[in-house]
XYZ file of C-alpha atoms in Angstrom:
351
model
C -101.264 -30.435 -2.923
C -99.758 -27.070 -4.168
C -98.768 -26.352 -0.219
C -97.646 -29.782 -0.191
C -95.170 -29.096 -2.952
C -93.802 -25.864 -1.644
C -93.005 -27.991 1.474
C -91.041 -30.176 -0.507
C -89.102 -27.776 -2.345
C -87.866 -25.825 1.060
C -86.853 -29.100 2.547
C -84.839 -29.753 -1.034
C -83.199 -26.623 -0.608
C -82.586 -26.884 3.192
C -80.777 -30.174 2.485
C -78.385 -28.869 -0.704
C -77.390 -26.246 2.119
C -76.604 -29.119 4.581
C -74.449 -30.600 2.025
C -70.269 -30.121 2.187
C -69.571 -27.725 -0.799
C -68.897 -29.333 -4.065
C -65.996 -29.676 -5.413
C -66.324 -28.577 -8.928
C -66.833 -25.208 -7.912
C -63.813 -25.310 -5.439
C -61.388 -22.214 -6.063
C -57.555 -22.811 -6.655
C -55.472 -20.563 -4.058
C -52.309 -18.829 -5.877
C -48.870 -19.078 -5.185
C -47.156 -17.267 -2.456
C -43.169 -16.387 -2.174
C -42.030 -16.528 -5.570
C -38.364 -15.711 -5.987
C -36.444 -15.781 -9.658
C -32.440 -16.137 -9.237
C -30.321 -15.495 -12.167
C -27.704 -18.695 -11.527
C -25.803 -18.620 -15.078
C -25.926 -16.071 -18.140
C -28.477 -18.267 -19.532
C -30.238 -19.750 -16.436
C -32.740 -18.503 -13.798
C -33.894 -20.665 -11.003
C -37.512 -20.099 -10.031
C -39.099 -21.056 -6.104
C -42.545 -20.639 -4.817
C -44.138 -21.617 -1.635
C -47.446 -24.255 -2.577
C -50.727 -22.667 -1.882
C -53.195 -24.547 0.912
C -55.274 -26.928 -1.135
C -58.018 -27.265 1.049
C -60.394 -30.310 0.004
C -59.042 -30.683 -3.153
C -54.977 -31.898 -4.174
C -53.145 -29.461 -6.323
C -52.049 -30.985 -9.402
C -49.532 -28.677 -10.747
C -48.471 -25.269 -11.396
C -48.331 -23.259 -14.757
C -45.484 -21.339 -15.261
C -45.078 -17.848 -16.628
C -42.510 -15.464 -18.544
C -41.802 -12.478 -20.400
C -39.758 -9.651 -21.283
C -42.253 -7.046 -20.077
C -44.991 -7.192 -16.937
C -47.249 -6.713 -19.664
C -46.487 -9.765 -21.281
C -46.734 -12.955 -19.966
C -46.703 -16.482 -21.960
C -46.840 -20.040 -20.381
C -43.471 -21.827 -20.852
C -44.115 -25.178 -18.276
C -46.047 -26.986 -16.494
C -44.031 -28.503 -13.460
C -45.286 -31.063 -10.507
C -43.236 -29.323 -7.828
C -42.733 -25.941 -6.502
C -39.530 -24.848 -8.632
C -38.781 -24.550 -11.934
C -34.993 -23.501 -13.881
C -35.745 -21.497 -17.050
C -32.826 -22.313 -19.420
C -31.450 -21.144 -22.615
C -31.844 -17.293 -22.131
C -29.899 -14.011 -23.273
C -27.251 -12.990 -21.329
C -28.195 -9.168 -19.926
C -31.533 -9.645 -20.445
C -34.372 -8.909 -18.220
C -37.184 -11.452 -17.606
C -40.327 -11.721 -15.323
C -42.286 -14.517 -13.800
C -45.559 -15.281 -11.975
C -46.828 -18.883 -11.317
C -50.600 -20.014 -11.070
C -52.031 -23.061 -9.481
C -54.598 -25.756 -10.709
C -55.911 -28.063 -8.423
C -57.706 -32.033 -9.638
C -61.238 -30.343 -10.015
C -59.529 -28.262 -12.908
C -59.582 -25.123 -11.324
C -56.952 -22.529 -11.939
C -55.720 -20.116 -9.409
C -54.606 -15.611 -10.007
C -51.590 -15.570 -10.876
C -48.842 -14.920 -8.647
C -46.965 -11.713 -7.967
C -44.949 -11.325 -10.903
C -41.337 -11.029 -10.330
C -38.146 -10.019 -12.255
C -34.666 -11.449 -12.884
C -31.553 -9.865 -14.696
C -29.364 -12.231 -16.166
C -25.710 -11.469 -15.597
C -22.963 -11.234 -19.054
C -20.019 -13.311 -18.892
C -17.284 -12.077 -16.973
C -14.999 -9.911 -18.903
C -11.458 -11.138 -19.997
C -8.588 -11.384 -17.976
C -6.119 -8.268 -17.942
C -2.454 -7.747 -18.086
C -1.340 -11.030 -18.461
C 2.475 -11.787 -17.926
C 4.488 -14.926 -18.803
C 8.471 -14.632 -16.758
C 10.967 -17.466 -16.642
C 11.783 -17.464 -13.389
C 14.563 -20.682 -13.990
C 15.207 -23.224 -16.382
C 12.546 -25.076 -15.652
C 9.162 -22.816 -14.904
C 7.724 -20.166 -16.227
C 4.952 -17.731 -13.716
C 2.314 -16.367 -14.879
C 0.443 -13.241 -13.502
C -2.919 -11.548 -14.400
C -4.876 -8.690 -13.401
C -8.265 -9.677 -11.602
C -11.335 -10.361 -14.162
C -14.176 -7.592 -13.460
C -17.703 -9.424 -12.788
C -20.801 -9.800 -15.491
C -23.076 -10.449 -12.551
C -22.058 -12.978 -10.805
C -18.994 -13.592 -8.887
C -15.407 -15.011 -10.796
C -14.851 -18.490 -9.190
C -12.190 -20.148 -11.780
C -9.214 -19.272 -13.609
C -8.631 -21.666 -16.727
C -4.929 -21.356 -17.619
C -4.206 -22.439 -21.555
C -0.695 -22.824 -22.752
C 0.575 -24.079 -26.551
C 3.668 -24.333 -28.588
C 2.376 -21.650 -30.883
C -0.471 -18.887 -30.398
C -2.614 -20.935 -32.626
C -2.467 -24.425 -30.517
C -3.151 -23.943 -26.544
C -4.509 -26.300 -24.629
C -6.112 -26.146 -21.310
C -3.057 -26.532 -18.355
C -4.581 -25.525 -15.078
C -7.907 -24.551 -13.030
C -6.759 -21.947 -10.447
C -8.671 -19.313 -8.132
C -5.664 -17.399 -7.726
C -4.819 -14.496 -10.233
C -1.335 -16.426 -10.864
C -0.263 -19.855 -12.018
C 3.419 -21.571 -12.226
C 4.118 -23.560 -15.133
C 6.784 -26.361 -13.906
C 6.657 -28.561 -17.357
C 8.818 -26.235 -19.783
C 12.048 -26.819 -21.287
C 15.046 -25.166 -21.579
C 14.926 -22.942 -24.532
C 11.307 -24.112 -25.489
C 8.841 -20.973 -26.455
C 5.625 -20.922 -24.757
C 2.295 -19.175 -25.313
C 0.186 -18.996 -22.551
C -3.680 -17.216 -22.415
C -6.012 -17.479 -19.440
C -10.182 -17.781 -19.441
C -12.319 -16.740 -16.411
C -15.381 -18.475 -14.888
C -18.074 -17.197 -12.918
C -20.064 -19.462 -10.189
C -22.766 -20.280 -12.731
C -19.597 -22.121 -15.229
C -20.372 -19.280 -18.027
C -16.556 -18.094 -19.242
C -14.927 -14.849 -20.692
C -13.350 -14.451 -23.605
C -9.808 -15.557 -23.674
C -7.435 -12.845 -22.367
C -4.576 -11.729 -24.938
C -2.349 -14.390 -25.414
C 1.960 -14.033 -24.315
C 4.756 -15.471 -25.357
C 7.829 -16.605 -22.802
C 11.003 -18.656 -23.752
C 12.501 -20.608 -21.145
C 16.612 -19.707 -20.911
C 18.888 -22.134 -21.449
C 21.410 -21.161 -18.049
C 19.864 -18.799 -15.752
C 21.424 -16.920 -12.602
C 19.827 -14.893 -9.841
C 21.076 -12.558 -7.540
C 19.921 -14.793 -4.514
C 21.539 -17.689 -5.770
C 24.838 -15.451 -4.687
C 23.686 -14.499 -0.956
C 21.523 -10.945 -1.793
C 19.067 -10.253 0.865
C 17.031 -8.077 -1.400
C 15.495 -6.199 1.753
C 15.831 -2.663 0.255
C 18.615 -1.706 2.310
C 21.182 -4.214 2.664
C 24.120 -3.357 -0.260
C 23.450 -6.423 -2.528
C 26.077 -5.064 -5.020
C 29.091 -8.069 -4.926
C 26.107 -10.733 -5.520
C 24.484 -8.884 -8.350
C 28.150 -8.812 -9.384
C 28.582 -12.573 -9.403
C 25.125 -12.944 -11.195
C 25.992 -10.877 -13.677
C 29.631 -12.789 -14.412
C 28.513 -15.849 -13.740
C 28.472 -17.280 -17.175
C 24.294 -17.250 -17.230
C 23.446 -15.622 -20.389
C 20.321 -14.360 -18.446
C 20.215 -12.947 -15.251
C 16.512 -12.642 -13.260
C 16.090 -10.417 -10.536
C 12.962 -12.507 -8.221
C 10.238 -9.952 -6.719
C 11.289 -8.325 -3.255
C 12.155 -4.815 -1.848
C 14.760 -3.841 -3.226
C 18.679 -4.219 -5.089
C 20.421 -1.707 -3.010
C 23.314 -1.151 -5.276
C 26.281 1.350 -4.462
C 28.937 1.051 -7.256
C 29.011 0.074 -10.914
C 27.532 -3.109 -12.178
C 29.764 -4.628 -14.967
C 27.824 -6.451 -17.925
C 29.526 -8.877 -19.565
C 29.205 -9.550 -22.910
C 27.712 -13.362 -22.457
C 24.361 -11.763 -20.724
C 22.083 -11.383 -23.342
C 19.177 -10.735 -20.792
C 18.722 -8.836 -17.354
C 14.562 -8.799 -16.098
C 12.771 -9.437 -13.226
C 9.125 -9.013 -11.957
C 8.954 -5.209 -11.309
C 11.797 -5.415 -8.661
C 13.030 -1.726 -7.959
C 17.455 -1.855 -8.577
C 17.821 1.443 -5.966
C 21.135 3.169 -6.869
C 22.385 4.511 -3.272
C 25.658 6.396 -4.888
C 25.517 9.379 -6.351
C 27.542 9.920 -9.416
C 28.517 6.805 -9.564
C 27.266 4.549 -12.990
C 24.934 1.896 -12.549
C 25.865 -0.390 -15.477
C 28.565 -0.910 -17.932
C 28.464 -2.876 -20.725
C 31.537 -4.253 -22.130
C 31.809 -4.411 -26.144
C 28.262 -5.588 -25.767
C 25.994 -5.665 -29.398
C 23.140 -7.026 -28.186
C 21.587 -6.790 -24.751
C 17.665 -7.014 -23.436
C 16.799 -5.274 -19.899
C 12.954 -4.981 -18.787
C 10.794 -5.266 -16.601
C 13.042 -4.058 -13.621
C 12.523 -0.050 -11.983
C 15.700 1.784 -11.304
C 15.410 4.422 -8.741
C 18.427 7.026 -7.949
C 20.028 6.950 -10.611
C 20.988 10.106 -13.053
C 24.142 10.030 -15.152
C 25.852 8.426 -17.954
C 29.084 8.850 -19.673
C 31.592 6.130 -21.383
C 34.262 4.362 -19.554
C 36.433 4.101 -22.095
C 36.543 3.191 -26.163
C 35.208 -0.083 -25.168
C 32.591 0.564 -22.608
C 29.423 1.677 -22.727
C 28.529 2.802 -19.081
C 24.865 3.368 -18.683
C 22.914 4.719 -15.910
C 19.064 4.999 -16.239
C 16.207 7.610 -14.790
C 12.721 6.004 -15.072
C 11.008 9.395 -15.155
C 13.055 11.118 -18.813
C 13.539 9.841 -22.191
C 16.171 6.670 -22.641
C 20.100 7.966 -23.751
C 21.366 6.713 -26.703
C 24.125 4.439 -25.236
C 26.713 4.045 -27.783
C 27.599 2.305 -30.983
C 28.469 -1.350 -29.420
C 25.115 -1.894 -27.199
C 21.915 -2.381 -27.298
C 19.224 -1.730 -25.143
C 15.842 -3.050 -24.464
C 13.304 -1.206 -21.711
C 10.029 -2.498 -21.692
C 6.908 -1.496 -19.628
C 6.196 1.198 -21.522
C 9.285 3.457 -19.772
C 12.246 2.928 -22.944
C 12.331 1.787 -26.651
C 15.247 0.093 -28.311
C 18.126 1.947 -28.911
C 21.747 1.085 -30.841
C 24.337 3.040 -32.161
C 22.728 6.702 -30.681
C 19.550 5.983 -32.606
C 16.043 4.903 -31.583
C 15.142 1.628 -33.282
């Protein structure tokens, strides 16, 4: 009997052996490929590649974060091999690993852990310029928004009636925007967000003010080439006494101008877009300005030019040299140069 029972026992044992493994004890394999990609300032997109699951179904995968290696607490539970954590700090680094549990209940290692910087916003828009460039439209230009992270995609253009009430105008990739719904002698504000691929925007840039003239003239509107050689004198001429109380000078090469320019007391306003006026005449004066009290030039580089002296008791001839101090240009004018090259002057004093 006792050899009997021993018998039985082996062949017990021999058959458990024979048996396919059970799947209680079946092991959970972990997640392979995990990759974390920042996709907003708040947002970071998590992929894995699913495990083999042998003879037993994975059910889902537990999801991991935290702000060190060291430190890892669940935050999901997902179906599928991907997960988007949402509703994190800008400029903040965060890592991840990922662990598998299969039907039986069994729970895989973790994953290799891996790490994801989200980006900051993009910073604000630089250098922003509002110019009438007619009666009728107003450019705008800005300075490229530097990167938080991720690249700038979107330019949102806002414009208002005061700086306290803008409104969004435009979407535009382009560092520069048109506005063609102004109105003649209407002030406008204008300020401009950017956007990165993941939609997360700067702050707004500083806002600028334009007002749309009321009767405009160009050069071009008179035949100048503007090529930076050509003598474009007699059509700056004819801008200038025109009637236009503002005169624009569009971007191009160059006013080549060889002989005095007469200002007329009905300009109140000569500017362009950084257009260089290139005196080609030495001693020669490059403007006069005829019992003039009030007069705004800017925006506009004058090249070649060196002198200044009156015409006569009722002119004020004025030449200007980019690279000294303004003149003081008499008692019956006034003079505006912006861009940081002139202040205001009247009467022989700075104001």
């Amino acid at each position: 009997p006792a050899s009997r029972g021993a018998s039985s026992l082996s062949a017990a044992l021999m058959l458990l052996a024979l048996l396919p493994y059970s799947s209680a004890s079946a092991q959970a394999a972990a997640p392979t490929s995990l990759v974390a990609t920042p996709v907003s300032t708040t947002k970071i997109s998590l992929t894995w590649s699913a495990p083999a699951s042998g003879s037993v179904p994975i059910q889902n995968y537990r999801v991991f974060r935290g702000t060190a290696a060291s430190n890892q607490s669940q935050v999901a539970t997902v179906a599928q091999p991907a997960y988007t954590d949402a509703s994190r700090s800008p400029a903040t680094t965060y890592y991840y690993g990922v662990e598998t549990a299969n039907s039986s209940g069994n729970v895989s290692l973790m994953s290799a852990l891996v790490s994801a910087n989200t980006p900051a916003p993009p910073a604000a828009a630089a250098n922003l310029v509002a110019t009438p460039t007619s009666t009728s439209t107003i450019g705008l230009t800005w300075s490229t928004a530097d990167s938080g992270g991720l690249p700038v995609q979107y330019y949102h253009v806002f414009r208002g009636s005061s700086a306290a009430n803008l409104s969004p105008v435009a979407v535009v990739t382009q560092t520069s925007y048109t506005d063609t719904s102004v109105k003649p002698a209407g002030t406008y504000y204008y300020a401009v967000q950017a956007a990165d691929t993941g939609a997360d925007l700067s702050p707004m840039s500083a806002i600028v003010p334009a007002t749309v003239p009321t009767n405009m003239a160009t050069p071009q509107d008179f035949g100048a080439r503007c090529d930076g050689t050509s003598d474009d004198t007699p059509y700056v001429q004819r801008a200038l006494t025109s009637g236009a109380n503002v005169v624009y000078f569009p971007q191009c090469a160059g006013y080549v101008i060889t002989g005095p320019l007469y200002v007329p007391p009905s300009v109140e306003r000569i500017y362009g877009s950084g257009s260089p006026i290139i005196q080609k005449t030495m001693h020669t004066k490059l403007l006069v300005i005829r019992n003039h009290d009030g007069l705004e030039i800017d925006h506009l580089t004058f090249t070649g030019v060196a002198a200044i002296g009156p015409y006569n008791s009722n002119d004020t001839a004025i030449t200007i040299n980019s690279s000294s101090l303004p003149p003081s240009i008499g008692d019956n004018a006034h003079m505006s140069i912006h861009d940081n090259h002139f202040l205001a002057w009247q009467g022989g004093a700075e104001i």
